[in-house]
Coordinates of C-alpha atoms in Angstrom, one line a residue:
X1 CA -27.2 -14.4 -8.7
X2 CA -27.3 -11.6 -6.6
X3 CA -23.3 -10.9 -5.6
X4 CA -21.9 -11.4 -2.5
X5 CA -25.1 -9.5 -0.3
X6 CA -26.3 -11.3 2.8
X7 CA -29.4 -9.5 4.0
X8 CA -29.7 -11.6 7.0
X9 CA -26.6 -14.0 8.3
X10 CA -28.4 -16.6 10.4
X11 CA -27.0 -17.2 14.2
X12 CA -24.9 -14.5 14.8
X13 CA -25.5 -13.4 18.2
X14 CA -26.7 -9.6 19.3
X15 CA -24.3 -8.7 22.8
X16 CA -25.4 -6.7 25.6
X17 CA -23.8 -2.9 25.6
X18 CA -24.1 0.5 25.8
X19 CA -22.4 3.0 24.5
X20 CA -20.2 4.6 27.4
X21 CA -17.8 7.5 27.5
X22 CA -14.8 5.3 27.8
X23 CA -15.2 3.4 24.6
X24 CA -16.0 6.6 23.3
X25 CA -13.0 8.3 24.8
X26 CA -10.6 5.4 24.1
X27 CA -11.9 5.5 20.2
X28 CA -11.1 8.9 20.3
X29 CA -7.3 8.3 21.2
X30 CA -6.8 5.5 19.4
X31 CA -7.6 7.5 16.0
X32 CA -4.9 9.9 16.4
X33 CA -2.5 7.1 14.9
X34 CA -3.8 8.4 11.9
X35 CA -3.3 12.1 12.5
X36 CA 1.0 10.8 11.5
X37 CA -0.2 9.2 8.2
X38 CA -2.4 12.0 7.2
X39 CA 0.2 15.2 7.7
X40 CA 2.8 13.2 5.9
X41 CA 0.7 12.8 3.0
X42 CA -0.7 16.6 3.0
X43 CA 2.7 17.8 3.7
X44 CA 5.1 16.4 1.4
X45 CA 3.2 17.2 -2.1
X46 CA 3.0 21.0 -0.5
X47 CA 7.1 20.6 0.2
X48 CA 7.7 19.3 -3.2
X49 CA 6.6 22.4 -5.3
X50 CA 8.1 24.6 -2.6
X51 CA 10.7 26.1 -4.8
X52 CA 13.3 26.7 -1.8
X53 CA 12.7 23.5 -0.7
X54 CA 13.5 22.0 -4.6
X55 CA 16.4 24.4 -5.1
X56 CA 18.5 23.1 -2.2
X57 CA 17.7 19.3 -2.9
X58 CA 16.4 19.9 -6.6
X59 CA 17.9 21.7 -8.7
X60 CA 17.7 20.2 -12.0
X61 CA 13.3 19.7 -10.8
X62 CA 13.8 23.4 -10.2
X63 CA 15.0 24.5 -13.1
X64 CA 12.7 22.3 -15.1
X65 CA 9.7 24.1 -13.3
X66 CA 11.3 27.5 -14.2
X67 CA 11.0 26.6 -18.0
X68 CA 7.7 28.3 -19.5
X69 CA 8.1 25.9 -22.5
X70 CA 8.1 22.5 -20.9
X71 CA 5.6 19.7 -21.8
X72 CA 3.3 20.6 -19.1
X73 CA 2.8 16.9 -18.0
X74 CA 6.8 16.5 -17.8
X75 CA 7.3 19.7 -15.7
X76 CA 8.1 17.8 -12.1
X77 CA 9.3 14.4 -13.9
X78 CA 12.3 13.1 -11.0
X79 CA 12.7 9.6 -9.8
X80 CA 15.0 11.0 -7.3
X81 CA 12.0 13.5 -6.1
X82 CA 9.0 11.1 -6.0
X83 CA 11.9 8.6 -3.8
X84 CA 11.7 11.4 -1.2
X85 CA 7.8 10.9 -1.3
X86 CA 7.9 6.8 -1.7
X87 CA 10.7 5.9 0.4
X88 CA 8.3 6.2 3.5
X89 CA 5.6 3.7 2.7
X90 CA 8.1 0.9 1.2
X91 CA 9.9 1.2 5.4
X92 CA 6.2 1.1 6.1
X93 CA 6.1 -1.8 4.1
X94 CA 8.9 -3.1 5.8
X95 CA 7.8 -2.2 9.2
X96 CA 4.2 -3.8 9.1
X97 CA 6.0 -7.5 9.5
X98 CA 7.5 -6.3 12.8
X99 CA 4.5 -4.5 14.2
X100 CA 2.2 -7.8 13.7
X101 CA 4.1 -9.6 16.1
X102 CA 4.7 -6.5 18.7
X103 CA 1.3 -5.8 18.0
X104 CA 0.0 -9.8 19.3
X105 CA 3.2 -10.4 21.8
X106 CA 3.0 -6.9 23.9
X107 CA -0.6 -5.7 23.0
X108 CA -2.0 -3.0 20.4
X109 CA -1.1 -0.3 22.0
X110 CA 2.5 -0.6 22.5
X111 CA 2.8 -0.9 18.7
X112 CA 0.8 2.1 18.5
X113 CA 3.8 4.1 20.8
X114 CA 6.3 2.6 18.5
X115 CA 5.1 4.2 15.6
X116 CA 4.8 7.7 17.2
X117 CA 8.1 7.5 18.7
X118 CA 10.0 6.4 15.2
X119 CA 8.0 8.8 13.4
X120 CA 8.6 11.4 16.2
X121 CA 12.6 10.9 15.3
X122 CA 11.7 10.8 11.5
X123 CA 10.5 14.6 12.2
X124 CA 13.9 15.6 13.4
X125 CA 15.9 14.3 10.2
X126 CA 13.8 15.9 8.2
X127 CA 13.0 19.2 9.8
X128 CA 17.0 20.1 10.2
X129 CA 18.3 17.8 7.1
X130 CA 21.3 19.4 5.6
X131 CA 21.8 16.8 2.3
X132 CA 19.8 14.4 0.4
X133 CA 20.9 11.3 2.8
X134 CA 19.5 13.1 5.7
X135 CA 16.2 13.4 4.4
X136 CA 15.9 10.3 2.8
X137 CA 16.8 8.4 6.3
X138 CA 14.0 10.9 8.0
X139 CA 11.4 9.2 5.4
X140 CA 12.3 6.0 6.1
X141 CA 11.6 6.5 10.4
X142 CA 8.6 8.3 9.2
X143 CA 7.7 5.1 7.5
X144 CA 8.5 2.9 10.1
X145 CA 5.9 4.4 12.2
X146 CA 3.4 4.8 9.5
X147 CA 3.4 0.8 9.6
X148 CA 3.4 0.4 12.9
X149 CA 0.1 2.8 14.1
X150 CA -1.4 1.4 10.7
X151 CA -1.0 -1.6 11.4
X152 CA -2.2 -1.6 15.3
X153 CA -4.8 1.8 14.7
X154 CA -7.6 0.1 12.7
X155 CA -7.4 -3.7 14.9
X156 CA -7.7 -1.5 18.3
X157 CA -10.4 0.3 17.4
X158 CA -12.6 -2.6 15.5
X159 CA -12.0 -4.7 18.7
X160 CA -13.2 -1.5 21.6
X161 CA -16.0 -0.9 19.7
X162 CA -19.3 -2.1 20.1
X163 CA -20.8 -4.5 16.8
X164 CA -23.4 -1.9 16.0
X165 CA -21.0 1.4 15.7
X166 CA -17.8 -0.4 14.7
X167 CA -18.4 1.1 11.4
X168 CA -18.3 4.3 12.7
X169 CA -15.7 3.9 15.5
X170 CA -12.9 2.4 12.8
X171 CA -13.8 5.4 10.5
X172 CA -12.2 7.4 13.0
X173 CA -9.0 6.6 11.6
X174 CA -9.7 7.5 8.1
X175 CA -11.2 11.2 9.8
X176 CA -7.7 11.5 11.5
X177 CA -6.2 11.1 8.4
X178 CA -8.2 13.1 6.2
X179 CA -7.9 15.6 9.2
X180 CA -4.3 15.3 9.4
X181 CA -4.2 16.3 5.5
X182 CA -5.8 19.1 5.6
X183 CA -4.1 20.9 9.0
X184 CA -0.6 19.8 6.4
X185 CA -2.2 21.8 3.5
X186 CA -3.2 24.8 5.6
X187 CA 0.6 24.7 7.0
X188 CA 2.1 24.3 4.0
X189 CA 0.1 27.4 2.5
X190 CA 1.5 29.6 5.0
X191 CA 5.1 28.5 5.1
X192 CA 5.3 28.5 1.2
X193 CA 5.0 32.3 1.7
X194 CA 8.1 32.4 3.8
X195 CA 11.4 33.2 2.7
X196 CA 14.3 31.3 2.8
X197 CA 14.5 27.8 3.9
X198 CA 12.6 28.2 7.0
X199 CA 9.3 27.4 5.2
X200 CA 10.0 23.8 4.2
X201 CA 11.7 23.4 7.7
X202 CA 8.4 24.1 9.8
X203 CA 6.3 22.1 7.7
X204 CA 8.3 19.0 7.6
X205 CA 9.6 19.6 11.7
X206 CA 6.0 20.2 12.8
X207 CA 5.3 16.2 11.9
X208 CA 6.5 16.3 15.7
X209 CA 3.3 17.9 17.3
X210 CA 1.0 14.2 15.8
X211 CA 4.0 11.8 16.4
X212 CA 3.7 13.4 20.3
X213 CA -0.2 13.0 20.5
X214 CA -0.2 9.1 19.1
X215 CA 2.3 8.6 21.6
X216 CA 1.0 10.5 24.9
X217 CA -2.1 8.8 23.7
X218 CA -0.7 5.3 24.1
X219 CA 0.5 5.3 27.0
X220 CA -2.9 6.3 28.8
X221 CA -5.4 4.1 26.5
X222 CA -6.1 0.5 27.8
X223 CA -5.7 -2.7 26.1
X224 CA -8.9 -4.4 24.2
X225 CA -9.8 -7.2 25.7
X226 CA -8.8 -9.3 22.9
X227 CA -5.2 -8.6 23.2
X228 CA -5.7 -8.9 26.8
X229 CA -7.2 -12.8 26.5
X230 CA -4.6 -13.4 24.1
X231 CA -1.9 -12.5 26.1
X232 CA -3.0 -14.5 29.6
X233 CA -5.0 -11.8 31.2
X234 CA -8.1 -13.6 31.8
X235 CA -9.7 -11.5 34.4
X236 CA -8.5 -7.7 33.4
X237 CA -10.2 -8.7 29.7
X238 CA -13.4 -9.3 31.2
X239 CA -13.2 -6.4 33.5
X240 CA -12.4 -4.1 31.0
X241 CA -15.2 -5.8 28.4
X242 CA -17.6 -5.0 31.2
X243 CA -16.3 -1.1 31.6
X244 CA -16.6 -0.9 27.6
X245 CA -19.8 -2.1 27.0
X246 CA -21.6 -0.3 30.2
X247 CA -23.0 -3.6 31.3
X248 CA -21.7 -6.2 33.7
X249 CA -23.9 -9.0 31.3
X250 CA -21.1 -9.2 29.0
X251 CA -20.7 -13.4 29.8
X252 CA -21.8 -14.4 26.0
X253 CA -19.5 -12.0 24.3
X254 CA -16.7 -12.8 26.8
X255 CA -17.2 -16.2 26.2
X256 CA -16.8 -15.9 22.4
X257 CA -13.5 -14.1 22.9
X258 CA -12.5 -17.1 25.1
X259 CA -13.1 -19.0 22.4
X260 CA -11.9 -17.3 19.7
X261 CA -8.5 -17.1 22.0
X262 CA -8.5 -21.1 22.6
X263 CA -8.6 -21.5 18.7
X264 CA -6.2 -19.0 18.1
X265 CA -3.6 -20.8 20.8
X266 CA -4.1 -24.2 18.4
X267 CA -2.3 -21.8 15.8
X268 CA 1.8 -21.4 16.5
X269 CA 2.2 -20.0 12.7
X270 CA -0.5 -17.7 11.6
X271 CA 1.6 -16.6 8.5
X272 CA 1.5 -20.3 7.5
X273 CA -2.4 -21.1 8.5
X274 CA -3.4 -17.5 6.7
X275 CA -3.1 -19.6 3.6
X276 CA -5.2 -22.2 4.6
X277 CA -8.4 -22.9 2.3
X278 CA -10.6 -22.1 5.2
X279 CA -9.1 -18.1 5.7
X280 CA -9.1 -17.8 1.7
X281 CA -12.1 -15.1 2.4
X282 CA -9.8 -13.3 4.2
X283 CA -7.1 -14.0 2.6
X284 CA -8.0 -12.4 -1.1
X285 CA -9.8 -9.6 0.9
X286 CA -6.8 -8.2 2.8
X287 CA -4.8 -8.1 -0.5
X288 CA -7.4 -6.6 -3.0
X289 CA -8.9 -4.3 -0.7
X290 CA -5.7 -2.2 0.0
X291 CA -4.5 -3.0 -3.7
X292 CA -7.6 -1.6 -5.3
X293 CA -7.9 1.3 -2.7
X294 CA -4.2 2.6 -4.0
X295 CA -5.5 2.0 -7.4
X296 CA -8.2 4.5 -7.5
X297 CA -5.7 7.3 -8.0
X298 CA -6.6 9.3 -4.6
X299 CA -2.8 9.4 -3.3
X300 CA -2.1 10.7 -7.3
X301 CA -4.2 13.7 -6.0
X302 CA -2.9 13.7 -2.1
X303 CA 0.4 13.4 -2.6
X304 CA 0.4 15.7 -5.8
X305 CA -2.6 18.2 -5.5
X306 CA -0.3 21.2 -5.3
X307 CA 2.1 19.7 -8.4
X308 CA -0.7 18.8 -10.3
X309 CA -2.6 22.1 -9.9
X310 CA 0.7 23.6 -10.7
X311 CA 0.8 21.5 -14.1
X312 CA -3.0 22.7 -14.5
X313 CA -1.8 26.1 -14.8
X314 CA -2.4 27.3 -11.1
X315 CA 0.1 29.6 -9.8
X316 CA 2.3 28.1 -6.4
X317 CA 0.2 29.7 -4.4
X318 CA -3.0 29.1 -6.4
X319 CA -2.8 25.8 -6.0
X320 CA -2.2 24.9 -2.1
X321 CA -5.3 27.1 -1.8
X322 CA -7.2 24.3 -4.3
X323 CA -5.0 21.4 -2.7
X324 CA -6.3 23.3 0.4
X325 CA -9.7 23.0 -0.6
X326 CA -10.1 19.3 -1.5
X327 CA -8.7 18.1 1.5
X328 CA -11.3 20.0 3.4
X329 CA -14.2 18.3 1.4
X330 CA -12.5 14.9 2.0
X331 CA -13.0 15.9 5.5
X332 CA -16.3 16.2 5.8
X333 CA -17.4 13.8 3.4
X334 CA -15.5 11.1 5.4
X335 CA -17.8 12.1 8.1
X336 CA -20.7 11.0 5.9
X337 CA -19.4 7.4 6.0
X338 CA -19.1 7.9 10.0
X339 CA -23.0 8.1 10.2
X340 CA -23.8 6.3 7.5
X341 CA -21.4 3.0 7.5
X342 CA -23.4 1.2 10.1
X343 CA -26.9 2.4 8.6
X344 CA -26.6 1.8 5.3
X345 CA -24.1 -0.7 5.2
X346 CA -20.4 -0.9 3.5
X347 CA -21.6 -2.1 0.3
X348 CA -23.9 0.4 -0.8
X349 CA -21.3 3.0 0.0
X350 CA -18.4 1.0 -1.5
X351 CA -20.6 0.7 -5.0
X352 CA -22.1 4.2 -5.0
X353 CA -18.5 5.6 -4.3
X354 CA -17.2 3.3 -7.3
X355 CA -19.5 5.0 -9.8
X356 CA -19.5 8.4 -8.9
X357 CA -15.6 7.7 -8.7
X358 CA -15.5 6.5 -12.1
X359 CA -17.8 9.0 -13.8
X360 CA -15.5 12.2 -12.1
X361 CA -12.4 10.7 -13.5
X362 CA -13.5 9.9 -16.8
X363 CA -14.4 13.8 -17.0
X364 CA -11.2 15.4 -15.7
X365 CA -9.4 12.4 -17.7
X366 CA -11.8 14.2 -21.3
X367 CA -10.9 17.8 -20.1
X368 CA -7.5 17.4 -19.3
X369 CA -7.0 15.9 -22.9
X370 CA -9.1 18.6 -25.2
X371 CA -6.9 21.0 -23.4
X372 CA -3.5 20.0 -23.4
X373 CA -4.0 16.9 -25.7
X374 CA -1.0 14.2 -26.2
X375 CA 2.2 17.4 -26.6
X376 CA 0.8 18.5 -23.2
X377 CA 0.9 22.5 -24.3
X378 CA -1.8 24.8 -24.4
X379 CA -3.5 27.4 -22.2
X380 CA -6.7 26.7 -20.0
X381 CA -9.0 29.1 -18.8
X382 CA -10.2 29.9 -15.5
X383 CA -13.4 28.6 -15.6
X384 CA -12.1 25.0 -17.2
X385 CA -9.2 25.4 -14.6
X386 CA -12.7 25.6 -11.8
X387 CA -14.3 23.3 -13.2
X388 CA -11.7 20.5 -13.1
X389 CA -11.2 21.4 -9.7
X390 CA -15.3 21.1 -8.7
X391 CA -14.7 17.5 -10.7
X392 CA -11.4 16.3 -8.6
X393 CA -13.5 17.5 -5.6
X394 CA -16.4 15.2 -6.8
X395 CA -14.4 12.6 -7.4
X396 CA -12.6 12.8 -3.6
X397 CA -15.9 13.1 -2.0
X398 CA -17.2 9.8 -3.6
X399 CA -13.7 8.1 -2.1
X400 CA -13.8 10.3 1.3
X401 CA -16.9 8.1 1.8
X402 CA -16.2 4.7 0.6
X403 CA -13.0 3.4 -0.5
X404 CA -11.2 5.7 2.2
X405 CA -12.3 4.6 5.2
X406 CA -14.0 1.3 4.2
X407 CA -10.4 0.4 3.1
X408 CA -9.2 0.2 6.2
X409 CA -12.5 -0.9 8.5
X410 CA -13.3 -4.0 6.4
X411 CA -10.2 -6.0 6.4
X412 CA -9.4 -5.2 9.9
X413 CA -13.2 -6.7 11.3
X414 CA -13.3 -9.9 9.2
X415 CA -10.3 -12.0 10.1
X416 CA -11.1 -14.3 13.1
X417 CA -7.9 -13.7 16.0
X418 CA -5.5 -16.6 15.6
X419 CA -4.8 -14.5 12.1
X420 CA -5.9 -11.2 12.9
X421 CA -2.3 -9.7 13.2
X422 CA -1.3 -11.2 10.1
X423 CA -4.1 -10.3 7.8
X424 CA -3.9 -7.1 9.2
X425 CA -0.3 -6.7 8.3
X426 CA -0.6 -8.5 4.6
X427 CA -3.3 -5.6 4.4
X428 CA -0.6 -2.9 5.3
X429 CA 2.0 -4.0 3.7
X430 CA 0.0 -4.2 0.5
X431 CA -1.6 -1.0 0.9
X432 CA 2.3 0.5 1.5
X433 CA 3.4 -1.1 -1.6
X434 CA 1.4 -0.1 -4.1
X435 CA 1.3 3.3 -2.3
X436 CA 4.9 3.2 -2.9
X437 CA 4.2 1.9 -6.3
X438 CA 2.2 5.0 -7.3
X439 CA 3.9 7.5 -5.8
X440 CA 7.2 6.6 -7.1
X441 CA 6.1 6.3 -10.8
X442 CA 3.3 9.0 -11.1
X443 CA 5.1 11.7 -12.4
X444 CA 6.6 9.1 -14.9
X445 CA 3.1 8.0 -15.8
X446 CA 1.9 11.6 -16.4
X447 CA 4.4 12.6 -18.5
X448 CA 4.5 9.4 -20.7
X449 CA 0.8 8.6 -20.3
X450 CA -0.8 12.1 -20.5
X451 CA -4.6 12.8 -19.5
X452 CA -4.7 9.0 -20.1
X453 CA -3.3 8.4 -16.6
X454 CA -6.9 9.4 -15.1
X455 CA -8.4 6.6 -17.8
X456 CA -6.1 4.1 -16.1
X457 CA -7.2 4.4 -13.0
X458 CA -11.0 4.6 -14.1
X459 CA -10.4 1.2 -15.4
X460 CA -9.5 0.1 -12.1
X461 CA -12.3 1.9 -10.5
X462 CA -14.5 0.0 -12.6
X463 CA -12.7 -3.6 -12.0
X464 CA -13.0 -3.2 -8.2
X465 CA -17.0 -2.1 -8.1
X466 CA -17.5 -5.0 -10.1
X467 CA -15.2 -7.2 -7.4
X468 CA -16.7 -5.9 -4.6
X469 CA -20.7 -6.1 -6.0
X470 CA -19.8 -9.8 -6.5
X471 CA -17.4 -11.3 -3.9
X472 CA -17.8 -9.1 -0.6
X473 CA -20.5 -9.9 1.8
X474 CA -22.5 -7.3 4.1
X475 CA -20.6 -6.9 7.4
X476 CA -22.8 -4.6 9.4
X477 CA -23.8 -5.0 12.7
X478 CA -22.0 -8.6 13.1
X479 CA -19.7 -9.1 16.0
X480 CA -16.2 -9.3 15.1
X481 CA -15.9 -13.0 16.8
X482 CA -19.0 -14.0 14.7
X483 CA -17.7 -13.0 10.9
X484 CA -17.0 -17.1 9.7
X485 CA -20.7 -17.1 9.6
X486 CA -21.1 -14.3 6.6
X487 CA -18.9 -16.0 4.9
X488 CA -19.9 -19.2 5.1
X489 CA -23.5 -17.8 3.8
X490 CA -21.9 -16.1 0.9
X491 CA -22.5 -17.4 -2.2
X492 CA -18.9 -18.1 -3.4
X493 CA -16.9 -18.6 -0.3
X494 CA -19.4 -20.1 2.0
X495 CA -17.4 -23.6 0.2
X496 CA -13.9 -22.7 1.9
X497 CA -15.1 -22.6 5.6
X498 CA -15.5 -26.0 7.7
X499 CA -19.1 -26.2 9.2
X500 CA -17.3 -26.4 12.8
X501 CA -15.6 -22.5 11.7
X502 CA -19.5 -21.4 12.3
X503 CA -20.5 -23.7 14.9
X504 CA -23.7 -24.7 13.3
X505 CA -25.3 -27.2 10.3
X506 CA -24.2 -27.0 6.7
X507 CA -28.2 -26.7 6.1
X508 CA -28.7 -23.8 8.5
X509 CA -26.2 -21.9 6.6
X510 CA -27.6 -22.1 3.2
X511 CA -30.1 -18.8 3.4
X512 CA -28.4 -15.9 0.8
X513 CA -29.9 -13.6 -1.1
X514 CA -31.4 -14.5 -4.6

């Protein structure tokens, strides 16, 4: 048995397009909803070892900091701190519900404007909060329009691109992220260095400037053509197919829109039909997917690079420069999965990114242990201090290009419409809650678990290359509307989908891979 790889998925159809400036454009836009998702999480691990910033809502983190004798992996130990990180993404949880039916009833893009307006508001609590209660509500708008540009973001831009390049048009998102992470961390180097309170202020206030840019965005970008069938506009869906794809020989594509919009129509409860036997594919792929992504450990070392240089034995400033650093490899290394995603496929970079993953982590997990071993004292030298760092930047690079943005461009292209909205918010909503889940009990974890933290997380590493070598079919270069068809020639859940799902024989579908 070979795993889940379909080298060749018989019938599915090639379209007619080109690529034209205005699904270039419209990409382009449409991946600033995750410019909001990307400063929050760059900008609040730099906040939180801010020691103005802990001292006014902190104290007792503050002073625990100040000790020179504390178990190094205990120093930052709060539940009430980590709530200010995790409070956004269980409202984003939350949120994601809403935003499916906003995002099928009024249309991607108006969902999209939601979330940059909330999160736009979020901004203001936070920037001028004067107590705990004020931040706290702040985090919870921010999260509210996490979930709603996460949810509508990755759907928009799978359904405006063209088969070929969806790959690299959805990676957009995970760019604006990564992107939106690193202008945080350069912000957040700068302000540190500021006296007073005004520091903290900027950094958390300037989450304005990406909340205004989803939202100008919105209201100028058009509405796919799937959203614009779904919703009864017939004629403007196949006008605006025809202005995306450069060509006006866009009938057989229209037609499987049409299609897939008739079936959809036959389905009045999609949170029901979801867990029919014949979206099961789907189904388990929009829950793992996002569960495993959290589980690697990256948002242990996004939301907490600057804390857990700090614990390393960095200095404050010492270690945005290293948080600094990272984020600007994730950067470009996302953009190796831009040009790569639709050559090479999403397998081959989700299993090379699994190993390398796993080996990196093992190391730092080895490292971290000699040196600080299970009472968590002891020095560590510069050039162990670098080297750690070169291995955490190993390790993000081998995510940056395969469970970061293939985390969010696979389970938004495989679901067929009539459930495209709900698997896409099961896959949010998942991805907030264990995000949630991390982020609230990793300091807890350090402290308790020690350098054995990063072997918890390798084990996970391990579990989901194995998952995804076995049970997730190639996706490349198949037309969203077309997707029943590589499942039904996968080796495992080719027996969940009805022969009429591909339109074609049970016989025909039987090529896989050996």
């Amino acid at each position: 048995m070979a795993g889940g790889f379909v080298s060749q998925t018989p019938g599915v159809r090639n379209y007619n397009y080109k690529l034209t400036p205005k699904v270039f454009v419209t990409c382009f836009i449409g991946a600033f909803g995750g410019l909001i998702f990307g400063y929050d999480l760059g900008i609040s691990g730099g906040v939180t070892q801010m020691e103005t910033f802990l001292e006014e809502f902190f104290p007792s983190v503050h002073k625990k900091m100040k000790n020179a004798h504390e178990n190094e992996y205990c120093r930052f130990d709060s539940q009430l701190l980590t709530l200010f990180t995790s409070s956004l993404y269980l409202a984003a949880l939350i949120s994601s519900f809403f935003a499916s039916t906003i995002t099928r009833v009024f249309g991607r893009k108006w969902s999209m404007f939601l979330g940059g307006l909330t999160f736009f508001i979020g901004s203001a609590f936070n920037g001028f909060a004067q107590n705990i209660a004020m931040l706290l509500i702040g985090r919870i708008l921010l999260g509210f329009g996490v979930g709603f540009a996460n949810q509508s973001v990755p759907v928009y831009l799978s359904e405006m691109a063209p088969p070929n390049l969806r790959g690299a048009f959805n990676n957009g998102f995970q760019v604006a992220i990564i992107f939106g992470i690193v202008v945080a961390t350069i912000i957040n180097y700068f302000t540190a260095q500021m006296k007073g309170n005004i520091g903290w202020r900027i950094s958390l206030g300037l989450a304005c400037v990406p909340a205004m840019m989803i939202m100008f965005g919105a209201l100028i970008l058009p509405d796919t053509p799937n959203s614009l069938i779904e919703r009864g506009f017939t004629e403007d869906a196949k006008k605006m197919l025809q202005s995306i794809r450069g060509t006006s020989e866009v009938d057989e594509e229209f037609q499987d829109l049409i299609d897939a919009s008739e079936e959809s129509k036959q389905v009045k409860h999609p949170w029901k039909n979801i867990l029919l036997p014949r979206y099961r594919p789907q189904l388990i792929m929009t829950c793992f997917i996002p569960f495993f992504q959290q589980l690697t450990g990256i948002n242990v070392i996004t939301f907490y690079a600057p804390v857990l240089f700090q614990t390393l034995g960095f200095g404050s400033k010492a270690s945005l420069l290293s948080a600094m650093v990272t984020g600007i490899i994730e950067l470009l290394c996302t953009f190796v999965s831009v040009f790569t995603v639709d050559r090479f496929g999403r397998r081959v970079l989700f299993l090379q990114g699994g190993i390398q993953m796993l080996i990196s982590q093992i190391a730092i997990g080895v490292m971290i242990g000699v040196k600080f071993g299970t009472v968590g004292t002891g020095n560590i030298g510069k050039s162990d201090a670098n080297l750690i760092v070169a291995l955490i930047c190993i390790y993000v690079a081998g995510f940056a290009w395969s469970w970061g943005p293939l985390g969010w461009l696979v389970p938004s292209e495989i679901s067929p419409l009539e459930i495209r909205s709900a698997a896409q918010a099961i896959n949010v909503a998942v991805n907030m809650f264990f995000t949630f889940l991390v982020a609230q009990l990793f300091l807890t974890m350090l402290c308790h678990m020690k350098f054995g933290l990063f072997f918890f997380f390798a084990v996970f590493v391990f579990i989901m290359t194995i998952f995804i070598y076995l049970m997730l079919p190639e996706t490349k270069n198949v037309p969203i509307e077309e997707m029943n068809r590589v499942w039904k020639a996968h080796w495992f859940w080719g027996r969940f989908i009805p022969d009429e799902a591909v339109g074609v024989s049970a016989a025909e579908m039987q090529q896989k891979s050996v």
